[in-house]
Short mmCIF file of C-alpha atoms in Angstrom, two decimals:
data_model
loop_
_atom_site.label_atom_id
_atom_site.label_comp_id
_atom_site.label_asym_id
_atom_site.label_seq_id
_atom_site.Cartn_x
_atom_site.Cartn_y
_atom_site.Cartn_z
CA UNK A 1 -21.92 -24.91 -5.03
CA UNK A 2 -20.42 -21.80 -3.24
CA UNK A 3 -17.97 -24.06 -1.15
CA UNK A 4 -16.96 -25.96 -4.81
CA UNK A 5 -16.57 -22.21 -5.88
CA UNK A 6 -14.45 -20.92 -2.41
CA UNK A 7 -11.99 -24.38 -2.28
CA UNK A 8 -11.64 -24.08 -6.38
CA UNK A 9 -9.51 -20.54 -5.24
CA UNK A 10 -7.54 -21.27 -2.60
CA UNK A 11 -4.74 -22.72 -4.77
CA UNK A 12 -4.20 -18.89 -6.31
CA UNK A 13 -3.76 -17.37 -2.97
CA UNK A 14 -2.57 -20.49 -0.69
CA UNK A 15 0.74 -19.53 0.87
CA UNK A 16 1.10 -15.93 -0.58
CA UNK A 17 2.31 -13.38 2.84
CA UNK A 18 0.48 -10.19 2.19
CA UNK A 19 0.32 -6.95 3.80
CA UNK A 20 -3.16 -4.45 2.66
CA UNK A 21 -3.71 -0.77 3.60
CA UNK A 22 -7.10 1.15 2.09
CA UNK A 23 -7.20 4.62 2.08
CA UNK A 24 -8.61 6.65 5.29
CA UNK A 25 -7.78 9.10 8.33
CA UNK A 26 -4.75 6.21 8.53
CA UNK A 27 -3.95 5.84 5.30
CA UNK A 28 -3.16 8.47 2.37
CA UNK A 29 -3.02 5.71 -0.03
CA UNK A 30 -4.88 2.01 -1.37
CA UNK A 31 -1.54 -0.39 -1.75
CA UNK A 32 -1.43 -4.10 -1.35
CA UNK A 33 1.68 -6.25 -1.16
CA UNK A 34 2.08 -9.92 -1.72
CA UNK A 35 4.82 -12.54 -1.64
CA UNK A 36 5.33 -16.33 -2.44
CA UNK A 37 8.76 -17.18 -1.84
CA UNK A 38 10.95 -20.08 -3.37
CA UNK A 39 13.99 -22.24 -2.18
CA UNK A 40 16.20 -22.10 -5.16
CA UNK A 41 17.76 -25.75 -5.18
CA UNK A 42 20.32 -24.08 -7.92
CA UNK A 43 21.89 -21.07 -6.68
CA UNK A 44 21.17 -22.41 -3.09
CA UNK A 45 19.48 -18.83 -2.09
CA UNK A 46 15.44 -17.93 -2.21
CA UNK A 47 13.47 -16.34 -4.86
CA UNK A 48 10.76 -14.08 -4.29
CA UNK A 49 7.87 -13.13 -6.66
CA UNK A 50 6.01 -10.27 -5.75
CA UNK A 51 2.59 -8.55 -6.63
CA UNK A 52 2.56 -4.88 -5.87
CA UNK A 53 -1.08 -2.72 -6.55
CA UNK A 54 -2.29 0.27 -5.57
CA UNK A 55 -5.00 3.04 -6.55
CA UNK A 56 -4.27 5.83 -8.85
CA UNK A 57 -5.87 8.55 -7.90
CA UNK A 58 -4.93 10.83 -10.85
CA UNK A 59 -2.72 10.25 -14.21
CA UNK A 60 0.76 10.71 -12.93
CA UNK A 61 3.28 9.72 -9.55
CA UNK A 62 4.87 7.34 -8.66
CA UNK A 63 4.69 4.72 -5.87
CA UNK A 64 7.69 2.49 -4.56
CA UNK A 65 7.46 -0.67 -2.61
CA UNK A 66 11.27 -1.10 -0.37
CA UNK A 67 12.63 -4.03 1.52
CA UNK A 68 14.24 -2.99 4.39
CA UNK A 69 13.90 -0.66 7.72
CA UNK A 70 15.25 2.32 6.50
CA UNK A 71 15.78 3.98 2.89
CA UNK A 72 19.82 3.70 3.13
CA UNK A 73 20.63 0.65 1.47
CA UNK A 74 16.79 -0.21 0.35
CA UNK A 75 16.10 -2.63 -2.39
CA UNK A 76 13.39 -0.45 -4.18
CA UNK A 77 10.38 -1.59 -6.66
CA UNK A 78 8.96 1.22 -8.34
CA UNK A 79 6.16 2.03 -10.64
CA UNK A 80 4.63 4.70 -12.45
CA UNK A 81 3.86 5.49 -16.38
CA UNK A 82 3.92 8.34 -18.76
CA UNK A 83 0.84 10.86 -18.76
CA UNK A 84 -0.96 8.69 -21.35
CA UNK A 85 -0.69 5.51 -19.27
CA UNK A 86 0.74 3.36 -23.08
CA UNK A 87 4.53 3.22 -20.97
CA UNK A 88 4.41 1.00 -17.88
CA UNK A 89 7.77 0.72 -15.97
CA UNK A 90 9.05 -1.33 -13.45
CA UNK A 91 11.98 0.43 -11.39
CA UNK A 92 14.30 -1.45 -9.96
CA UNK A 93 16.41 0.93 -7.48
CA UNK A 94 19.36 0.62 -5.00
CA UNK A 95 18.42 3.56 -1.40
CA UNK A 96 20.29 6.35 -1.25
CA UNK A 97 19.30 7.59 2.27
CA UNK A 98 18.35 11.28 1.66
CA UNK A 99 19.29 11.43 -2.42
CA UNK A 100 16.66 9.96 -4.97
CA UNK A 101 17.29 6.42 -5.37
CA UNK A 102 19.46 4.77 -8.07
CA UNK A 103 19.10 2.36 -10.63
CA UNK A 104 20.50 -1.30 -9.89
CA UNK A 105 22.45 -2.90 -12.89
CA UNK A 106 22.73 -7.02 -13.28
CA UNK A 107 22.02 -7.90 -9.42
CA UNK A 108 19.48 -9.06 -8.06
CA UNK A 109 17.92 -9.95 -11.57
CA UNK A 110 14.05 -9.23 -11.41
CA UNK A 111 11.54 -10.30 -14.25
CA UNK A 112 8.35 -8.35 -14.64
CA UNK A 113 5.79 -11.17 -15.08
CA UNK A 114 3.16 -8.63 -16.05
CA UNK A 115 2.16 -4.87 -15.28
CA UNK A 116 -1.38 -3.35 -16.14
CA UNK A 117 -3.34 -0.57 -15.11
CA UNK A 118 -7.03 -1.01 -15.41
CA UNK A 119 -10.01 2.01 -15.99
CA UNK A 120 -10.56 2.73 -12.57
CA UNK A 121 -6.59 3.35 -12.07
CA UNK A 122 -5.57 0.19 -9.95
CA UNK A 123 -2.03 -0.41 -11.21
CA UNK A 124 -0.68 -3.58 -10.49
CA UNK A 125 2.71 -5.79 -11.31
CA UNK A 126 3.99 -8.91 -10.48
CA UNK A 127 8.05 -9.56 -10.93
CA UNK A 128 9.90 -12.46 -9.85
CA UNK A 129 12.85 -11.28 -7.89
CA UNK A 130 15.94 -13.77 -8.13
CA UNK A 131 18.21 -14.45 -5.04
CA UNK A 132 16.62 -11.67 -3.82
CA UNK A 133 16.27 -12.29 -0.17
CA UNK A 134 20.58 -12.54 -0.29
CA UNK A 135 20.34 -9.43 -1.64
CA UNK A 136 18.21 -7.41 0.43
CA UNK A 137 19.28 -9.51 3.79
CA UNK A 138 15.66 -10.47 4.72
CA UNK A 139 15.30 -13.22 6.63
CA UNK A 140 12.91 -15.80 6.15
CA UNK A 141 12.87 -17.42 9.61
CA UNK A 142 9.60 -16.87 10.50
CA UNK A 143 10.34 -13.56 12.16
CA UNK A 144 8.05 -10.36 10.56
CA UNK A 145 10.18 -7.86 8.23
CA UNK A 146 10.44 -4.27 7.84
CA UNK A 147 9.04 -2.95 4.31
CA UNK A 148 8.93 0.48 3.62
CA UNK A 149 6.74 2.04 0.65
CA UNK A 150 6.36 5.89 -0.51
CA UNK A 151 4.77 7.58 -3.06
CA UNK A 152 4.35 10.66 -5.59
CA UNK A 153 1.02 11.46 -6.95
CA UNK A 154 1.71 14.43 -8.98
CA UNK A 155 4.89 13.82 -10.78
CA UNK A 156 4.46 13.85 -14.41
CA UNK A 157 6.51 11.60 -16.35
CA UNK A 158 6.45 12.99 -20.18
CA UNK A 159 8.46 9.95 -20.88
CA UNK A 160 8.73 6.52 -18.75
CA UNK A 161 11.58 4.70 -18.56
CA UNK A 162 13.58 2.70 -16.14
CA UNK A 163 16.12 5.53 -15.20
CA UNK A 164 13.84 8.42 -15.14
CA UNK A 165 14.41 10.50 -12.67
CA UNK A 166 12.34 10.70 -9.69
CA UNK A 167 10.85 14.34 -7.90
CA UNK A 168 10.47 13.49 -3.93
CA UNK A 169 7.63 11.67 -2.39
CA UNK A 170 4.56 13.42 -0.63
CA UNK A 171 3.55 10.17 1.24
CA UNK A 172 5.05 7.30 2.58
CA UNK A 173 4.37 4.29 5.27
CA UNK A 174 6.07 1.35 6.62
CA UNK A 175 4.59 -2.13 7.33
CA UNK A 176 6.15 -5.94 8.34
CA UNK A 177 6.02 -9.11 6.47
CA UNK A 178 6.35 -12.32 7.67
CA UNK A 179 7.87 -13.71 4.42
CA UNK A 180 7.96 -17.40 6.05
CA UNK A 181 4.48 -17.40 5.29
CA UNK A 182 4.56 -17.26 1.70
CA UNK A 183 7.20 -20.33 1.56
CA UNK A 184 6.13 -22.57 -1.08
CA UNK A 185 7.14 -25.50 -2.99
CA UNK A 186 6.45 -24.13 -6.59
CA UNK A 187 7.18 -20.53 -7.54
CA UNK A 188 4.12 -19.73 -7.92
CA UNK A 189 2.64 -16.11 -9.12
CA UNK A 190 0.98 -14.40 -5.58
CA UNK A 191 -2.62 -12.91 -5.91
CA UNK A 192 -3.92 -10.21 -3.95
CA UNK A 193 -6.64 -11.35 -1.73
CA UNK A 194 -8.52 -8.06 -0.82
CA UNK A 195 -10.93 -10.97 1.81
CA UNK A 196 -7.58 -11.58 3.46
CA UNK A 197 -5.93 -10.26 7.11
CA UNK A 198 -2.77 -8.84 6.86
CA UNK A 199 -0.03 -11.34 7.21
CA UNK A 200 1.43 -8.68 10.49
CA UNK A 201 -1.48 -6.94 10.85
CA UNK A 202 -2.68 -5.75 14.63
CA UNK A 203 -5.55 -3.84 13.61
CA UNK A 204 -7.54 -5.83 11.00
CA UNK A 205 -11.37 -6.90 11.39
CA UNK A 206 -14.06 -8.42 9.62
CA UNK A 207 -15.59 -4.96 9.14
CA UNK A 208 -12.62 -4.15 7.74
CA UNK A 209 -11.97 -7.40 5.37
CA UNK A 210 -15.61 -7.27 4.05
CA UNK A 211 -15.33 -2.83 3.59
CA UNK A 212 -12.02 -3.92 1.75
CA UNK A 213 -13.28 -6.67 -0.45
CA UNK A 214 -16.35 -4.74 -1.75
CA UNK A 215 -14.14 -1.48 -2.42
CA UNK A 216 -11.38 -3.51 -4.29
CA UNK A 217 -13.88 -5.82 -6.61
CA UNK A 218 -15.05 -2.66 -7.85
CA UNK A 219 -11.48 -1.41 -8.51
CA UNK A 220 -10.26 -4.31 -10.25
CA UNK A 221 -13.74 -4.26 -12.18
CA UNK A 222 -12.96 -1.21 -13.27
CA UNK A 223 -16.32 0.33 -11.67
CA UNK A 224 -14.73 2.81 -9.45
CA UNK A 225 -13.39 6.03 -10.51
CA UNK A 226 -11.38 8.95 -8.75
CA UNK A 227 -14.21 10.90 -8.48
CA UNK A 228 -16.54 8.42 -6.61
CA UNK A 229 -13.28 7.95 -4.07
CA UNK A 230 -13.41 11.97 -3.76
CA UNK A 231 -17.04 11.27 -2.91
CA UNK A 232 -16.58 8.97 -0.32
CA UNK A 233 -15.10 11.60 1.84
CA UNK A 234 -17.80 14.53 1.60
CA UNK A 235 -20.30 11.80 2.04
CA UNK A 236 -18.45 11.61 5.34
CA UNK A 237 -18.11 14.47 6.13
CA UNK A 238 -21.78 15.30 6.13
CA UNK A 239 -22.39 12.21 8.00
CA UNK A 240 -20.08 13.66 10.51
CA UNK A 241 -21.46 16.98 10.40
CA UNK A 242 -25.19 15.67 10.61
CA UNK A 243 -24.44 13.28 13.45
CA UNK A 244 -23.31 16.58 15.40
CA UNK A 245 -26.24 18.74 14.96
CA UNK A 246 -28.54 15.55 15.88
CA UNK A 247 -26.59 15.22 19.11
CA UNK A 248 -27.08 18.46 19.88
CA UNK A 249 -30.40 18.69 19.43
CA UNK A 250 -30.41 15.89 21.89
CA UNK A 251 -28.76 16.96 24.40
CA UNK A 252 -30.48 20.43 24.44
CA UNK A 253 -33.90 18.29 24.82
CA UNK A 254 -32.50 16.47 27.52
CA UNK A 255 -30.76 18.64 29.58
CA UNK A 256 -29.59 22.55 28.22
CA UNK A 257 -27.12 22.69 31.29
CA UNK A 258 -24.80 20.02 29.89
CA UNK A 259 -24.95 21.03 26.04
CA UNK A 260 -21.89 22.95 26.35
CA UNK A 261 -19.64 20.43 28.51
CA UNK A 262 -20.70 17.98 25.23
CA UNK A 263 -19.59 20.28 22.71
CA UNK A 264 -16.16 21.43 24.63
CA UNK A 265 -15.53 17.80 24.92
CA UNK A 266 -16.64 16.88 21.31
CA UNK A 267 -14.73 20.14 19.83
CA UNK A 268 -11.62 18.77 21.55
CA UNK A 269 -12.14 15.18 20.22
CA UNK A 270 -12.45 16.49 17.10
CA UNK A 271 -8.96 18.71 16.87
CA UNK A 272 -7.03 15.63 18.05
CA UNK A 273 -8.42 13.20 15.22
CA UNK A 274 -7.38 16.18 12.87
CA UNK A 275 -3.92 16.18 14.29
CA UNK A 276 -3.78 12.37 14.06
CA UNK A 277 -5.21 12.50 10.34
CA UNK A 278 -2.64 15.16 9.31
CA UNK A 279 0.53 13.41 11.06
CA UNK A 280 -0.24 10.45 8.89
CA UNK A 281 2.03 10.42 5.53
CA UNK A 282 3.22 13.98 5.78
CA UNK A 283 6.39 15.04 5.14
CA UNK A 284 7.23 17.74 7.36
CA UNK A 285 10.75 16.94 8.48
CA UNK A 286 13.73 16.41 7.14
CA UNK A 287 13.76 12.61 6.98
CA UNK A 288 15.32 10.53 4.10
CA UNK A 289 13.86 10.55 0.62
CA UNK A 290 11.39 7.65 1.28
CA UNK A 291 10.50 9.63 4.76
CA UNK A 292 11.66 6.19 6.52
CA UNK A 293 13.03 6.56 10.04
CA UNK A 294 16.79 5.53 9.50
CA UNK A 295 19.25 7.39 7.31
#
């Protein structure tokens, strides 16, 4: 019955690339990417269709999803709503390098196939992208590509529309894609796997797959709110903290001598995770607009 169940879903995600991130000490922010693309016989060029999602953590912001290495040039995706969460846009925006990013006119055409938001904030669209990878000059030859994605979580849009104008972003990341791997046939609409490894992904794990597939259910659900995520970390940190004083305790019982060689060495180990978790999506340069590493 569960195998019926399993093979009755592979055609929805069969051939889709995708890249994941979940929030942690890595990651400021929950986004998923994925892509199906499409030989067009017609125009002789590929189409893309593309499902973009990621967890709001409050009722305003913005988050884009770029093709490309660096924000000069970028073809952008970007979504966000009005405070009330009734206007959903779709962006579609042309890099700038360091200057906010522009709205594109006729070319590449893009079709929103749908765009929701659900009650635990996950915000998701898919949009069909035409001729797009002529566009954007990303190859599909099997080789991964650069995406780029940033985001604003405290911009308050009073009124969403395609052309509104866009305050900087706080966060912002960069990932690859090998599109080759979401070749298909049909053009077919791509759906996030949360069970799935990353399509370029050096650091995924079944502890990680299973963590992410039991955190996103209950997102798309709509079981889990902002304020259980804010939970999550103070549960950790008073793991953390009681971890510590258990160690300690140890140690003292085994040997008093070598408590304080433990805690040097632990209060050292701890300062550089805090230096790693701070570099991570800050903005504390003077990098483009998208914080991207090219101009």
């Amino acid at each position: 019955m569960l195998l019926t169940v399993l093979l009755s879903l592979i055609p929805l995600v069969a051939g889709a690339a995708q890249y994941c991130q979940f929030e942690g000490s890595h990651h400021p922010l929950t986004l998923c990417a994925a892509v199906n693309s499409h030989q067009n016989s017609t125009t002789s060029s590929t189409d893309w269709v593309i499902t973009f999602g990621y967890q709001r953590a409050h009722e305003a912001g913005w988050v884009a999803l770029g093709i490309g290495s660096g924000m000069y040039g970028a073809l952008m995706f970007v979504t966000y709503a009005n405070k009330s969460s009734r206007d959903l846009v779709l962006s579609v925006r042309r890099g700038l390098g360091y200057y906010e990013p522009e709205p594109i006119g006729a070319e590449p055409q893009v079709v929103t196939n749908s765009i929701s938001i659900n009650k635990s904030g996950w915000f998701e669209a898919t949009f069909t992208c035409y001729q797009c990878s002529a566009w954007s000059s990303v190859a599909s030859d099997g080789s991964p590509q650069p995406w780029i994605w940033a985001a604003n979580v405290n911009q308050v849009f009073s009124e969403a529309s395609a052309d509104s104008s866009m305050e900087k972003h706080g966060v912002y990341g960069h990932f690859s894609l090998d599109i080759s791997e979401g070749r298909d046939d049909e053009l077919r609409l791509p759906h996030i796997d949360f069970t799935a490894e990353n399509s370029a992904s050096t650091t995924s794990g079944a502890g990680g797959v299973a963590l992410g597939y039991l955190h996103h259910s209950r997102y798309r659900a709509g079981i889990k709110t902002p304020r259980t995520t804010g939970s999550h970390k103070w549960i950790g940190r008073l793991v953390i903290v009681g971890g510590c004083i258990n160690a300690l305790i140890g140690i003292q019982m085994a040997d008093e001598n070598m408590a304080l060689l433990f805690i040097a060495s632990g209060s050292k180990g701890l300062k550089s995770e805090e230096v790693k978790a701070k570099s991570v999506g800050q903005d504390e340069d003077s990098r483009p607009f998208l914080g991207t590493n090219e101009d």
